[in-house]
Amino acid sequence: MTTPASPGAEDRVSAKTAAALRAAMARLLAGRPERTDGRLTKENLWREAQVSRATMNRAHGVLAEWDAHIAHHGKTTAGEARRDETIADLRKKLSAKTQECTRLQKQLKAAAVAIAALHHDNEALRDELSERAKTVVVGIGSQRGRTPRGR
């Protein structure tokens, strides 16, 4: 598949293979993979370059560059970093909304207790009014059939 470079070279792969691996590395690091899911793994590197794992393992210079970049920048791509930032932001918002819901649930329970107490008081007052309406009070000295004065 590839012709080996000179025996003393850093990479024991052809220049074409090294270029393919470097191009694949550049695409992965830029977050624009063509053949993989874009995670920064060596498996994705050789798959993205369309070479075998063994061929990639012979490209010592490319692997040294890969390892140096991963050691310095970590294994997260720019897209993963944005995703992680978005997730952290959404978690903060969710926490705030959860606290708000808890506060509102407490207010709702308190309002329900107050409404129940007022309902009970209203029922008691209605019963009292109903009892008063049943009781007829006849005044002393009142006469039947007479109309009150001034009417």
Coordinates of C-alpha atoms in Angstrom, one line a residue:
M1 CA 0.0 0.0 0.0
T2 CA 2.7 2.5 0.9
T3 CA 6.4 2.6 0.2
P4 CA 8.6 3.0 3.2
A5 CA 10.7 6.1 3.5
S6 CA 14.4 5.9 3.9
P7 CA 15.5 3.7 6.9
G8 CA 16.9 6.6 8.9
A9 CA 13.7 8.8 8.6
E10 CA 11.7 9.6 11.7
D11 CA 8.5 8.2 10.1
R12 CA 8.8 4.7 8.7
V13 CA 6.0 5.4 6.3
S14 CA 5.9 7.1 2.9
A15 CA 5.6 10.8 2.5
K16 CA 2.2 10.3 1.0
T17 CA 1.0 8.4 4.1
A18 CA 2.5 10.9 6.5
A19 CA 0.7 13.7 4.6
A20 CA -2.5 11.7 4.7
L21 CA -2.1 11.3 8.5
R22 CA -1.3 15.0 9.0
A23 CA -4.3 16.0 6.9
A24 CA -6.5 13.7 8.9
M25 CA -5.0 15.1 12.1
A26 CA -5.7 18.7 10.9
R27 CA -9.3 17.8 10.1
L28 CA -9.9 16.1 13.4
L29 CA -8.3 19.0 15.4
A30 CA -10.3 21.5 13.4
G31 CA -13.5 19.7 14.2
R32 CA -14.2 18.8 10.5
P33 CA -13.9 15.1 10.2
E34 CA -14.9 13.4 6.9
R35 CA -14.9 9.7 7.9
T36 CA -15.3 9.5 11.6
D37 CA -17.3 10.9 14.5
G38 CA -14.6 13.5 15.2
R39 CA -13.5 12.3 18.6
L40 CA -9.8 12.9 19.2
T41 CA -8.7 9.3 19.3
K42 CA -5.9 7.5 17.5
E43 CA -8.5 5.1 16.1
N44 CA -10.2 8.0 14.5
L45 CA -6.8 9.3 13.2
W46 CA -6.0 6.2 11.2
R47 CA -9.6 5.8 10.1
E48 CA -9.8 9.4 9.0
A49 CA -6.5 9.0 7.1
Q50 CA -7.7 5.8 5.6
V51 CA -4.6 3.8 6.6
S52 CA -4.2 0.8 8.8
R53 CA -3.5 1.0 12.5
A54 CA -0.1 -0.6 11.9
T55 CA 0.8 2.0 9.3
M56 CA -0.2 4.8 11.7
N57 CA 1.9 3.2 14.4
R58 CA 5.0 3.4 12.1
A59 CA 4.5 7.1 11.7
H60 CA 6.4 8.1 14.8
G61 CA 6.7 11.8 13.9
V62 CA 3.0 12.1 13.3
L63 CA 2.2 10.3 16.5
A64 CA 4.6 12.5 18.4
E65 CA 2.8 15.6 17.0
W66 CA -0.6 14.0 17.9
D67 CA 0.5 13.1 21.5
A68 CA 2.0 16.6 22.0
H69 CA -1.2 18.3 20.9
I70 CA -3.4 16.0 23.0
A71 CA -1.1 16.6 26.0
H72 CA -1.2 20.4 25.6
H73 CA -4.9 20.8 24.5
G74 CA -6.6 17.8 25.9
K75 CA -8.8 15.3 24.1
T76 CA -11.8 17.6 23.6
T77 CA -12.4 19.1 20.2
A78 CA -13.7 22.7 19.8
G79 CA -17.2 21.3 19.2
E80 CA -17.0 19.2 22.3
A81 CA -15.7 22.1 24.3
R82 CA -18.7 24.2 23.1
R83 CA -21.0 21.3 23.9
D84 CA -19.6 21.0 27.4
E85 CA -19.9 24.7 27.9
T86 CA -23.5 24.6 26.8
I87 CA -24.2 21.6 29.1
A88 CA -22.7 23.5 32.0
D89 CA -24.8 26.6 31.3
L90 CA -27.9 24.5 30.9
R91 CA -27.2 22.7 34.2
K92 CA -26.9 26.1 36.0
K93 CA -30.2 27.2 34.4
L94 CA -31.9 23.9 35.4
S95 CA -30.7 24.4 39.0
A96 CA -32.1 27.9 39.1
K97 CA -35.4 26.7 37.7
T98 CA -35.5 23.8 40.1
Q99 CA -35.0 26.2 43.0
E100 CA -37.7 28.5 41.6
C101 CA -40.1 25.5 41.3
T102 CA -39.4 24.5 44.9
R103 CA -40.1 28.0 46.1
L104 CA -43.3 28.2 44.1
Q105 CA -44.5 24.8 45.3
K106 CA -44.1 26.0 48.9
Q107 CA -46.1 29.1 48.1
L108 CA -48.7 27.0 46.4
K109 CA -49.0 24.8 49.5
A110 CA -49.3 27.8 51.8
A111 CA -51.9 29.3 49.6
A112 CA -53.9 26.0 49.5
V113 CA -53.9 25.9 53.3
A114 CA -55.0 29.6 53.5
I115 CA -57.8 28.9 50.9
A116 CA -58.9 25.9 52.9
A117 CA -59.1 27.9 56.1
L118 CA -61.1 30.7 54.4
H119 CA -63.4 28.1 52.8
H120 CA -64.0 26.6 56.2
D121 CA -64.7 30.1 57.7
N122 CA -67.1 31.0 54.8
E123 CA -69.0 27.7 55.4
A124 CA -69.3 28.5 59.1
L125 CA -70.5 32.0 58.4
R126 CA -73.0 30.8 55.8
D127 CA -74.4 28.2 58.3
E128 CA -74.7 31.0 60.9
L129 CA -76.6 33.3 58.4
S130 CA -78.8 30.4 57.5
E131 CA -79.7 29.8 61.2
R132 CA -80.4 33.5 61.8
A133 CA -82.7 33.6 58.8
K134 CA -84.7 30.7 60.3
T135 CA -85.2 32.6 63.5
V136 CA -88.0 35.1 63.4
V137 CA -87.8 37.9 65.9
V138 CA -91.1 39.6 66.6
G139 CA -90.8 42.9 68.3
I140 CA -92.8 43.9 71.4
G141 CA -95.6 46.1 70.5
S142 CA -95.7 45.3 66.9
Q143 CA -99.1 44.7 65.5
R144 CA -100.1 42.6 62.6
G145 CA -101.5 44.2 59.6
R146 CA -100.3 47.6 60.4
T147 CA -97.8 49.3 58.2
P148 CA -94.9 51.0 59.7
R149 CA -95.0 54.8 60.0
G150 CA -93.8 56.9 57.3
R151 CA -94.6 54.6 54.5

